[in-house]
Coordinates of C-alpha atoms in Angstrom, one line a residue:
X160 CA -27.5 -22.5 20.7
X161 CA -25.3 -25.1 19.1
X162 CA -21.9 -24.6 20.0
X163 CA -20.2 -25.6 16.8
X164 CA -21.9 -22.9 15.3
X165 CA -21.7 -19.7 17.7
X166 CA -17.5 -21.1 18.1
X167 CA -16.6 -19.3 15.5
X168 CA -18.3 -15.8 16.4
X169 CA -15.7 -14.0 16.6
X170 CA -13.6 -15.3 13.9
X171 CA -14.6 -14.0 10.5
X172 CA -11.8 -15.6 8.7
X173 CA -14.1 -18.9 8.7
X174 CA -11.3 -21.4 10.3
X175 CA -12.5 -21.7 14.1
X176 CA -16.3 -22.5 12.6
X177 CA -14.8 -25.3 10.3
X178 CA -12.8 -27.5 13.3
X179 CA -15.8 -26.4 15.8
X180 CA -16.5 -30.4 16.1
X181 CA -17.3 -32.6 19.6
X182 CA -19.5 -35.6 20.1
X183 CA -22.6 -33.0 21.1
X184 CA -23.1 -31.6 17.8
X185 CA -21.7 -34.8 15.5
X186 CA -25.0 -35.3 14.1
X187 CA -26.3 -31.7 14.0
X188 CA -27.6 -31.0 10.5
X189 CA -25.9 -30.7 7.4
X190 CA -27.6 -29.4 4.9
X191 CA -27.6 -28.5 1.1
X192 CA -29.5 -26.3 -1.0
X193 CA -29.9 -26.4 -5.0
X194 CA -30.8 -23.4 -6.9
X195 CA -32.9 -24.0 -10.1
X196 CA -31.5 -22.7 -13.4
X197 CA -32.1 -25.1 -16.1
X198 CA -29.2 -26.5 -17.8
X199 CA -27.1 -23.9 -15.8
X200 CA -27.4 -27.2 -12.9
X201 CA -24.2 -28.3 -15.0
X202 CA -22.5 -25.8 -13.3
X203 CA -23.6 -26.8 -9.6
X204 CA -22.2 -30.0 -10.3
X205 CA -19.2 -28.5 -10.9
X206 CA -18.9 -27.1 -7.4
X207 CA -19.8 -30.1 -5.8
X208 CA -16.8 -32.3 -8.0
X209 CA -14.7 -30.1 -6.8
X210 CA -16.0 -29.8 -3.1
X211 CA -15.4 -33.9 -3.3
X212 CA -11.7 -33.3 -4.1
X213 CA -11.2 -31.2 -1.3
X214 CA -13.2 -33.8 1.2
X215 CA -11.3 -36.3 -0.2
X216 CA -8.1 -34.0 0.5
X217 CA -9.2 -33.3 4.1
X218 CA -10.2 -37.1 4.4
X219 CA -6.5 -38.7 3.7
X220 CA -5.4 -35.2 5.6
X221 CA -7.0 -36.2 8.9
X222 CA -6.2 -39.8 8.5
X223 CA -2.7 -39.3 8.3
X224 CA -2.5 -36.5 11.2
X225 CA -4.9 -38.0 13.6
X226 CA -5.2 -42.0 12.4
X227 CA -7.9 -44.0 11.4
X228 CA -11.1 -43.6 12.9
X229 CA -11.0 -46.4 15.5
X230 CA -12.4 -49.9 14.6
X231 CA -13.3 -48.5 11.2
X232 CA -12.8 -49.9 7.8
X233 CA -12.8 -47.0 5.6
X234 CA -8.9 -46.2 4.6
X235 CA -9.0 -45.5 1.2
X236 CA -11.1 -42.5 -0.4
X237 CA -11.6 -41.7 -4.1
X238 CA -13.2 -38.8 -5.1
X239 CA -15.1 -40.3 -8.0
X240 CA -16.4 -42.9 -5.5
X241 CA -17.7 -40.7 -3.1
X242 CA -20.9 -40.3 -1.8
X243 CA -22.5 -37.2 -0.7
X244 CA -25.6 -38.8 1.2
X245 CA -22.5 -39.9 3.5
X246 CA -21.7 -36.1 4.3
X247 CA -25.3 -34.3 3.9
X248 CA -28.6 -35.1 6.3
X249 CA -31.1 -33.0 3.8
X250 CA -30.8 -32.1 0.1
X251 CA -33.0 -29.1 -0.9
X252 CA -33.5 -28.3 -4.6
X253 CA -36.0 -26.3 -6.7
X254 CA -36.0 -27.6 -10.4
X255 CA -32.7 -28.6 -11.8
X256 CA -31.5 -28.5 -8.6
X257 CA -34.2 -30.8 -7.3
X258 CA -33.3 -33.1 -9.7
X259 CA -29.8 -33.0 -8.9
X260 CA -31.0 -33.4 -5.4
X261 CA -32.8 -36.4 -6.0
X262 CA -29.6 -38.3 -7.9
X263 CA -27.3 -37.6 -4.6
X264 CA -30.0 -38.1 -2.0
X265 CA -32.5 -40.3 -3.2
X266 CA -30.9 -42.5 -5.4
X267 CA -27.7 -42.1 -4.2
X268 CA -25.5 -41.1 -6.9
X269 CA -21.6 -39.9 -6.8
X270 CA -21.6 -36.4 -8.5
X271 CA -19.6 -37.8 -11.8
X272 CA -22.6 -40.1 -12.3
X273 CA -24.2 -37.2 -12.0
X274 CA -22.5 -35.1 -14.8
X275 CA -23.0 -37.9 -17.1
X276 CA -26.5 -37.8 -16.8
X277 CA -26.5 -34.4 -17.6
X278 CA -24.4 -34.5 -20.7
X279 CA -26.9 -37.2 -21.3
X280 CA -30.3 -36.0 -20.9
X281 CA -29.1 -32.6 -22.2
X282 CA -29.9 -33.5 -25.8
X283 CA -33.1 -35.3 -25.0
X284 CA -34.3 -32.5 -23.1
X285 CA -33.1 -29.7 -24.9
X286 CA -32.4 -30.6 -28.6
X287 CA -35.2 -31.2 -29.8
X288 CA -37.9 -27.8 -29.7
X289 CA -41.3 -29.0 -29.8
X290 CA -42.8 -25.4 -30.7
X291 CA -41.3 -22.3 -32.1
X292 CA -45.0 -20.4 -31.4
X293 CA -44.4 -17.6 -28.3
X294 CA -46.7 -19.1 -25.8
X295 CA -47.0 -23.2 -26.7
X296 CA -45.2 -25.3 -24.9
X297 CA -41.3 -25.4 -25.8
X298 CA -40.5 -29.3 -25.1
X299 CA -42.1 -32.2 -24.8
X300 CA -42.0 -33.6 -20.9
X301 CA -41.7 -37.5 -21.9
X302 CA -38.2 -37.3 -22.7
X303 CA -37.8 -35.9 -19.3
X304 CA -39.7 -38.5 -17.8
X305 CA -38.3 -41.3 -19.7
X306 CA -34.8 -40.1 -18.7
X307 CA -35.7 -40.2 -14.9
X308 CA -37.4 -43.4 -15.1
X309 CA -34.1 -44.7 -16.7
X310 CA -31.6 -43.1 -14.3
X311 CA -33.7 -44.9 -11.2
X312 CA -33.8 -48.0 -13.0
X313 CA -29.4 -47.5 -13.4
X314 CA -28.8 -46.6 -10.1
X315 CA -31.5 -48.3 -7.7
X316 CA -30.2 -49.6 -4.7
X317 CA -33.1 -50.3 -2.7
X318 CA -33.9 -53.7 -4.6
X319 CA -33.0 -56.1 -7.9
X320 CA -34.8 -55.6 -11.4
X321 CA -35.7 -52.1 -11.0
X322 CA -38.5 -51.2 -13.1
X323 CA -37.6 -47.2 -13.3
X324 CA -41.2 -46.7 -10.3
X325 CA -39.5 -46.3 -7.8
X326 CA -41.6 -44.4 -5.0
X327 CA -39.6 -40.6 -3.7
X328 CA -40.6 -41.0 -0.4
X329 CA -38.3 -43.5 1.5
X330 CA -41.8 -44.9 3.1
X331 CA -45.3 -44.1 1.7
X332 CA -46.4 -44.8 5.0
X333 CA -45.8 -42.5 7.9
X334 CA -46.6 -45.5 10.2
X335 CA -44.4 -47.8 9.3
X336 CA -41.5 -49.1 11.1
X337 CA -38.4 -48.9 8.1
X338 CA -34.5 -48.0 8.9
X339 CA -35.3 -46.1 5.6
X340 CA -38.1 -43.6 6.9
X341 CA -38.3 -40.9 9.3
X342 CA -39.2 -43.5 12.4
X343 CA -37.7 -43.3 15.3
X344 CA -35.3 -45.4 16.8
X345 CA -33.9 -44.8 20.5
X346 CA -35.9 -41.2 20.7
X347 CA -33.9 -40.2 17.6
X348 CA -35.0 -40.3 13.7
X349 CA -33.5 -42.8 11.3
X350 CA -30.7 -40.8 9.5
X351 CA -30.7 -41.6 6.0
X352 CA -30.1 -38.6 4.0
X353 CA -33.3 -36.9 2.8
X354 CA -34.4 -34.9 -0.5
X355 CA -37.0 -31.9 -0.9
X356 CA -38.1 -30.8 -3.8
X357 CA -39.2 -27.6 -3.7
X358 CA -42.6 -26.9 -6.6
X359 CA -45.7 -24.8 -7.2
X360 CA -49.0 -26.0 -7.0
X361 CA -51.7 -24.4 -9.7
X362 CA -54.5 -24.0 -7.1
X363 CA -53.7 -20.4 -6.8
X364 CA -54.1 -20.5 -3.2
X365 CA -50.5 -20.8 -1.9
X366 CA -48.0 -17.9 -2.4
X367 CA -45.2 -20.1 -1.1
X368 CA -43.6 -22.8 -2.1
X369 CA -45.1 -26.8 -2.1
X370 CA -42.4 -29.6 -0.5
X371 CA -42.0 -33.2 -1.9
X372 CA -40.2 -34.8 0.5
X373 CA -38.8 -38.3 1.1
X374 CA -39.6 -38.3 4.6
X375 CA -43.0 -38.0 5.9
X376 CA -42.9 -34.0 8.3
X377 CA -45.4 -32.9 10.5
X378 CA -45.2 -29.3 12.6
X379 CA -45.1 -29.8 16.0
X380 CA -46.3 -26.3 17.7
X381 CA -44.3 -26.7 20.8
X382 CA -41.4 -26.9 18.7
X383 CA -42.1 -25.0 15.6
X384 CA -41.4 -21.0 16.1
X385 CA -44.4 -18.8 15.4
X386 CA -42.4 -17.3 12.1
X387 CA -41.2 -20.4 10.4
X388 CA -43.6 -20.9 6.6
X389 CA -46.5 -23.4 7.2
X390 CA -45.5 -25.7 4.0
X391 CA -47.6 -28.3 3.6
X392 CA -47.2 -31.4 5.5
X393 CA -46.8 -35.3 5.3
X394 CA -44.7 -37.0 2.1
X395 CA -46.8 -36.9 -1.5
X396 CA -47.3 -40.5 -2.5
X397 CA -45.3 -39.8 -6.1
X398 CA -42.8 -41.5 -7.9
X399 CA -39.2 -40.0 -8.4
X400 CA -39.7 -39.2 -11.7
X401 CA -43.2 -37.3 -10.6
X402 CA -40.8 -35.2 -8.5
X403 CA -38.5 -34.3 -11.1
X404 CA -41.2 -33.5 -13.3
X405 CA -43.6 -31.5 -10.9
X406 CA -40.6 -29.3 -9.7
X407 CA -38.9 -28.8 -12.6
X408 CA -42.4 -28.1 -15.2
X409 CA -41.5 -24.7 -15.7
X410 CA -44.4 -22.5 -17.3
X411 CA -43.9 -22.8 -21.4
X412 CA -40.8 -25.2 -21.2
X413 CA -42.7 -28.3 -19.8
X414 CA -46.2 -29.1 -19.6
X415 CA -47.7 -28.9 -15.9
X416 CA -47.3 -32.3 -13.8
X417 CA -50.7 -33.6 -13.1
X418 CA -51.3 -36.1 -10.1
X419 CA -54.3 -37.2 -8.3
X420 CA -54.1 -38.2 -4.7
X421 CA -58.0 -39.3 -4.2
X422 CA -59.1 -37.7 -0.9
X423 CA -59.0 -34.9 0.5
X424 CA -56.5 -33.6 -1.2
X425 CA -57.8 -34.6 -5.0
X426 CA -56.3 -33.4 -7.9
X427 CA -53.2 -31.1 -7.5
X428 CA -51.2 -29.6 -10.4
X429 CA -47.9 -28.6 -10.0
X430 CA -45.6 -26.2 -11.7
X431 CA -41.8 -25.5 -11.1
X432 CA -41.0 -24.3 -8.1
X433 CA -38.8 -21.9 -9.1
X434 CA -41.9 -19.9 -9.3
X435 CA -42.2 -20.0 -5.7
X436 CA -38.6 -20.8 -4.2
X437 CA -36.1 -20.9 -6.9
X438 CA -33.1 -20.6 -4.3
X439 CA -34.8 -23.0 -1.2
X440 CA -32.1 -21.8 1.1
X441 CA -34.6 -19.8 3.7
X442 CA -37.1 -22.9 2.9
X443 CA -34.4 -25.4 4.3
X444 CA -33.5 -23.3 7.1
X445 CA -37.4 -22.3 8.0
X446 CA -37.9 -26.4 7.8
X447 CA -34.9 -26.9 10.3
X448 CA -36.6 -24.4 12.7
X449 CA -39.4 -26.1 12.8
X450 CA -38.0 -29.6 13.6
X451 CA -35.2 -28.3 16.0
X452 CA -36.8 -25.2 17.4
X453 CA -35.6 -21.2 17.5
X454 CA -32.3 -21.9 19.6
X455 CA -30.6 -24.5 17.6
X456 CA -28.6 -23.1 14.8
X457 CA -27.8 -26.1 11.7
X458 CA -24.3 -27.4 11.4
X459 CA -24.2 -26.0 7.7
X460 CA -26.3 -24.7 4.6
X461 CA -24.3 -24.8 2.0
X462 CA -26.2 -22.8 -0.6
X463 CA -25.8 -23.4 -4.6
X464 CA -26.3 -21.5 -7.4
X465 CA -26.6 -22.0 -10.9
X466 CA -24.5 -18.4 -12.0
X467 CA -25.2 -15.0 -10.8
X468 CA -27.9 -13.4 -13.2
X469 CA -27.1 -10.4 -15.0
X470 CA -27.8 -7.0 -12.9
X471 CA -28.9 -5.0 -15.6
X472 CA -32.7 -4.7 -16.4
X473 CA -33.5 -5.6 -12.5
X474 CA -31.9 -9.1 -13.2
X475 CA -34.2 -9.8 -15.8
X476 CA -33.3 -12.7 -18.4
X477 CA -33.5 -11.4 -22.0
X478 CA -36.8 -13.3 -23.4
X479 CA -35.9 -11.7 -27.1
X480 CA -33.0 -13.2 -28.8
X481 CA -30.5 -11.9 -31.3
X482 CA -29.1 -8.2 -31.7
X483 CA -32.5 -7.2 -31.9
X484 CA -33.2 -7.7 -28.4
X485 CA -30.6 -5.2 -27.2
X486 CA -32.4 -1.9 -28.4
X487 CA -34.3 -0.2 -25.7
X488 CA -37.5 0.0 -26.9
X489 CA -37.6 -4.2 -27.9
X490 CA -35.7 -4.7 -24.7
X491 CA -38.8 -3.1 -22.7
X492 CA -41.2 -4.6 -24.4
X493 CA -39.1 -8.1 -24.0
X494 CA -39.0 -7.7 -19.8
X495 CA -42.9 -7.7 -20.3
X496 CA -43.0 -10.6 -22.7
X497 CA -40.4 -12.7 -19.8
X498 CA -42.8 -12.0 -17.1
X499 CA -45.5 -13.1 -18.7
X500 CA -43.8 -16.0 -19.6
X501 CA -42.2 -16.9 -16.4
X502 CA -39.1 -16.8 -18.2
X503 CA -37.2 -15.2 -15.0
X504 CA -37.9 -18.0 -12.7
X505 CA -37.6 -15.4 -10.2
X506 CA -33.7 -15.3 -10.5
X507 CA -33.7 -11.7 -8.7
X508 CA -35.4 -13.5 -5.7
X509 CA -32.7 -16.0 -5.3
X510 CA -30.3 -13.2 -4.8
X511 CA -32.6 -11.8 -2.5
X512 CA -32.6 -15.2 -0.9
X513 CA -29.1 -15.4 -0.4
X514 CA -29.0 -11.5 1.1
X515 CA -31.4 -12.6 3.6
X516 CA -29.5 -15.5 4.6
X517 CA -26.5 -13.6 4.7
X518 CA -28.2 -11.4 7.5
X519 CA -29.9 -14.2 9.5
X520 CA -26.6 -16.0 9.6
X521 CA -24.8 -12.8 10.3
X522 CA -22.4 -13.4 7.6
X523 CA -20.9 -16.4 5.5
X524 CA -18.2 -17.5 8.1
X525 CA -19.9 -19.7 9.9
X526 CA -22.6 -22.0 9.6
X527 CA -23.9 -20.3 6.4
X528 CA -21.8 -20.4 2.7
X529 CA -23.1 -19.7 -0.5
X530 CA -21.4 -21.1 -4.0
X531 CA -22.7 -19.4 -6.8
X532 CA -20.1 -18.8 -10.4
X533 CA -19.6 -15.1 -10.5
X534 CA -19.0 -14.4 -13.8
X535 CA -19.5 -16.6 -17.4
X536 CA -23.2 -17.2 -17.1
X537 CA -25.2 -13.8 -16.9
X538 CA -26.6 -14.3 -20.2
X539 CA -26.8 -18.3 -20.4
X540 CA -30.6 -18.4 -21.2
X541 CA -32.0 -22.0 -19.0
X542 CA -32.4 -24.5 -22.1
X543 CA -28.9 -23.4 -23.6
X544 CA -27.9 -26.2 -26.2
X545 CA -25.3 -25.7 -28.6
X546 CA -23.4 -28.0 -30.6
X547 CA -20.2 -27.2 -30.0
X548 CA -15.7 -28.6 -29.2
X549 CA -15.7 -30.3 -25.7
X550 CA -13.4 -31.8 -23.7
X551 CA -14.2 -35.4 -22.5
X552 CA -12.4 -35.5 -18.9
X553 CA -11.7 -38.9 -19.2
X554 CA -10.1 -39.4 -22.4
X555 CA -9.1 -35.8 -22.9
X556 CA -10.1 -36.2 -26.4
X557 CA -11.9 -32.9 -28.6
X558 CA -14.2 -33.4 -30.3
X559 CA -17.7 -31.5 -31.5
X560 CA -20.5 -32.9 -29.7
X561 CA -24.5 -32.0 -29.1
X562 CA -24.2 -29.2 -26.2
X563 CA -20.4 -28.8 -26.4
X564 CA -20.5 -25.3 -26.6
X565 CA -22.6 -24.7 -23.8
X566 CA -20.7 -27.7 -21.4
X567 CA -17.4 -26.0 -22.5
X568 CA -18.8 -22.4 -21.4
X569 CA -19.7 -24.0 -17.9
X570 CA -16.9 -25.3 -17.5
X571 CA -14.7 -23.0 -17.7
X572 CA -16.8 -20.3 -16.0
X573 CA -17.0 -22.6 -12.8
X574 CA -13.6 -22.9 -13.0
X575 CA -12.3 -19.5 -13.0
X576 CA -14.7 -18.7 -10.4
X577 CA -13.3 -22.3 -7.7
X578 CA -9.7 -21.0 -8.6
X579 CA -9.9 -17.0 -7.8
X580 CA -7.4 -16.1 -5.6
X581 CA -9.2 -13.0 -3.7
X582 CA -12.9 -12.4 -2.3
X583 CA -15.0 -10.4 -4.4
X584 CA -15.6 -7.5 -2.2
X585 CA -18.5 -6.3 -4.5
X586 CA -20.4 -9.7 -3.3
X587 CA -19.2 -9.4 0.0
X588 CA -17.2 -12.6 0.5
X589 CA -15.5 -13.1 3.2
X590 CA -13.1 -15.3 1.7
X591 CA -12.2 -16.6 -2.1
X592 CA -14.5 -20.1 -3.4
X593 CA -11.9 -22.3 -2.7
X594 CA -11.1 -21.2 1.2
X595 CA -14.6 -21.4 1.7
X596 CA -15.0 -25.1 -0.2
X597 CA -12.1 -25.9 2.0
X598 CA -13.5 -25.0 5.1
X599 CA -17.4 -27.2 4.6
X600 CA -14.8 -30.1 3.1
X601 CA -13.3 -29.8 6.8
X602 CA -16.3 -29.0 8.7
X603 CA -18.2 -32.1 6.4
X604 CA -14.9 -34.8 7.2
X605 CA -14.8 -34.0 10.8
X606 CA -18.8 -34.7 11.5
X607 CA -18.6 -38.1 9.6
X608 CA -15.5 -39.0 11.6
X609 CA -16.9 -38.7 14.7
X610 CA -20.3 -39.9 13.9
X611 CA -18.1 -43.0 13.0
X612 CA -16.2 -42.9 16.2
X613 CA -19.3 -43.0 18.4
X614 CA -21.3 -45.3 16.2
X615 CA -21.8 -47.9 18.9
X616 CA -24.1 -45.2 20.6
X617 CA -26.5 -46.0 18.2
X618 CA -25.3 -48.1 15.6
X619 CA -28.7 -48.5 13.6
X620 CA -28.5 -44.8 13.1
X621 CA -25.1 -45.2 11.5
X622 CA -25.9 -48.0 9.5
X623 CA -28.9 -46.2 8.1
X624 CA -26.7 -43.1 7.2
X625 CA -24.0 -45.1 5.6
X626 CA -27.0 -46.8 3.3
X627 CA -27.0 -50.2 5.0
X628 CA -30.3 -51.2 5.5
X629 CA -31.9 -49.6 2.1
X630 CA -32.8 -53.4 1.2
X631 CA -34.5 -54.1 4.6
X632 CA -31.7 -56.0 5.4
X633 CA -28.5 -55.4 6.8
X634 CA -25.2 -54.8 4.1
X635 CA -21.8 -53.7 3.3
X636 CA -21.0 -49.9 3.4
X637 CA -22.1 -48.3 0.2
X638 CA -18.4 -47.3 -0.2
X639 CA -17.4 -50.7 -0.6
X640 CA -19.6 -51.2 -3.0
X641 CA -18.9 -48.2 -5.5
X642 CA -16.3 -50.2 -7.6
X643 CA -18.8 -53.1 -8.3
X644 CA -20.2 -51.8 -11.9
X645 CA -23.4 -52.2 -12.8
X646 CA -25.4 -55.0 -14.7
X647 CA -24.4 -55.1 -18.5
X648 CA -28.3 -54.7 -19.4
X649 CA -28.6 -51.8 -17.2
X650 CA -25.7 -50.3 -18.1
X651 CA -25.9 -50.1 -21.8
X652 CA -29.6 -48.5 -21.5
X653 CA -27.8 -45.1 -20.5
X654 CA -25.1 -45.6 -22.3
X655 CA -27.0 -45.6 -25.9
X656 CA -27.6 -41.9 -25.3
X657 CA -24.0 -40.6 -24.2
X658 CA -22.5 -37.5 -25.9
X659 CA -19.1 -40.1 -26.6

């Protein structure tokens, strides 16, 4: 077993597991999960801002107490620049969360370009109801797509005059030889980060979840346990915005994502996966097992939710609005209508999820953490929209905007929750949010450092990481390209939909 992550067995506080760092486990795997939840994403992205302040913190902390990382060229760290594809090896994330996935892994994306897009797209996904009828489709899924194909035309970086078609797998061909694929190099795969998006297919035949991965996986059975889940295999010739839409299609929100991969596999139609997998923490930890084997523990699952659900009625969402929906007899009736209508996107099972996590990891203070807002968001139905004051955090101007209620609400959830001083014993924390944001940030900083320190081991591995050969050709650090800003034509596409 990995020794960074048995270090700490003893210590329950959380600290020993967080410094636990040598050059044998440097480039075990870090890993994060997305939990669906709609709109509720916002609030992920929340976390994750704030978990870049802290590696930012850590970052100019170690620099100043143990210098520079030797021959390197990285001084300077901004939070708004960073990259989380520089910290993370695999990004998990069923529906919202696979879309958020996608924008930090795939494409690359700091997490403040990533709460743009969601104040963005909000409106275009959420303000406009196709169908008031109880069992039509509620929005129209070409405003979704539209959006993606937008965002990967914005924020390509694999090559100039992006048309928005970009393939999701790194390499649609398992064969070939790219810094950008799963291939190996010196007995070792290429380490650019990867995303999975977790969906359901509409066969009917699989009761777990279906993968669409950048990277092309195969089980090995000499190194696969016998109880890891047999997800399918390989890397599904889509386009990023197929992803997004075929994980997030969420029965009577968005119409089912159609694709046809020819044979054998033909037709396939998939659904969101929240059906399936709508926290894809045990998915992302079954899928380590079966590429490292039984013994070998990750570095860190970091596990995130989009707001605890409301205990009452079994965790069941209320599917009848108003007053109305509060009386017994309507509220019964209502938990029958949300079932039917896969309105619960299986919200008790992500709890479940976490529970079983908790007990494989044998708590959350070591390589195991879950982030989920504790309070604010019980009743925060998934395409919450409402026009509202917000705050814009650049200009700290008011103002009413399009989904300014609900952004507001988020916001100020997520943040009583990151700045509570105690554990919540009721949940069985072992420490408060921001301890345990703290203590990844550390854990996070220390890997990268000395993955940087021993680059020259295997210098095309680092390169690939750091996003240097996405072209096919050798560059600059992404880092140093962050402050660069876009292309005026590229840039004012997104912007002609922004909430200010």
């Amino acid at each position: 077993m990995s020794s960074a992550t048995s270090a700490s067995a003893q210590d329950k506080s959380g600290a020993t597991w967080a410094t636990a760092v040598n050059e044998e486990n440097a480039w075990d795997d870090l890993i994060l999960t997305l939990d669906g939840g709609g709109i509720r994403g916002y609030a992920s992205l929340l976390i994750l801002q704030r978990l870049t302040h802290e590696i930012v913190e850590c970052e100019k902390r170690l620099q100043e107490e143990e210098g520079p990382v030797k021959d390197s060229t990285r001084h300077t760290f901004n939070q708004d620049e960073l990259l989380l594809c520089h910290y993370f090896d695999y990004m998990y994330g069923t529906s919202t969360g696979g879309l958020i996935s996608v924008m930090l892994a795939r494409l690359r994306m700091t997490v403040p370009q990533c709460l743009e897009i969601y104040r963005q797209v909000g409106n275009d996904l959420f303000g406009h109801r196709r169908s008031v009828l109880p069992l039509a489709t509620k929005y129209r899924h070409k405003p979704l797509e539209k959006a993606v194909q937008r965002i990967v035309r914005e924020y390509c970086k694999c090559h100039e005059n992006c048309d928005g078609h970009d393939w999701h797998p790194w390499n649609i061909d398992d064969k070939a030889e790219n810094a950008s694929s799963a291939s190996s190099t010196a007995g070792q795969p290429d380490r650019i980060c990867q995303s999975i998006c977790l969906t359901a297919t509409h066969s009917g035949q699989i009761d777990e979840a279906y993968l669409l991965r950048s990277y092309p996986h195969h089980y090995d059975p000499l190194i696969a346990p016998v109880w890891v889940t047999p997800y399918n295999e390989g890397a599904d010739k889509l386009r990023i915005w197929e992803v997004t839409r075929a994980t997030s299609a969420a029965p009577f929100f968005f119409k089912m994502l159609e694709a046809d991969f020819g044979p054998p596999k033909g037709r396939i139609g998939f659904k969101d996966g929240g059906i399936r997998e709508n926290n894809p923490s045990y998915t992302a930890y079954s899928e380590h097992a079966s590429r490292k084997g039984d013994d070998e523990e990750p570095a860190l699952l970091l596990s995130i939710g989009t707001g605890r659900p409301k205990t009452s009625n079994d965790g069941f969402a209320a599917a009848w609005p108003g007053p109305l929906g509060k009386l017994p007899m309507v509220e019964k009736w209502s938990e029958k209508i949300a079932v039917f209508k896969n309105l619960l996107i299986k919200y008790t099972e992500g709890e479940n999820r976490h529970k079983m996590m908790r007990t494989i990891a044998k708590g959350e203070h070591r390589w195991y953490k879950r982030l989920n807002v504790s309070k604010g968001l019980e009743d925060m139905k998934l395409d919450n929209w409402e026009t509202g004051v917000w705050t814009n955090p650049k200009t700290g101007v008011k103002k009413v905007v399009p989904g300014g209620r609900s952004l507001s609400r988020m916001e100020e959830a997520t943040r009583e929750y990151l700045e509570r001083e105690e554990p919540d014993k009721n949940l069985q924390e072992y420490a408060p949010p921001r301890i345990v944001l703290r203590q990844v940030a550390e854990r996070l900083v220390r890997q990268r450092r000395l993955r940087e320190a021993n680059k020259m081991q295997d210098l095309r591995r680092w390169e690939t990481h750091m996003g240097q050969w996405l072209t096919g050709e050798r560059k600059e650090e992404e880092d140093k390209m962050a402050s660069i800003p876009p292309t005026s034509n590229r840039a004012s596409s997104i912007r002609e939909s922004s909430l200010h």
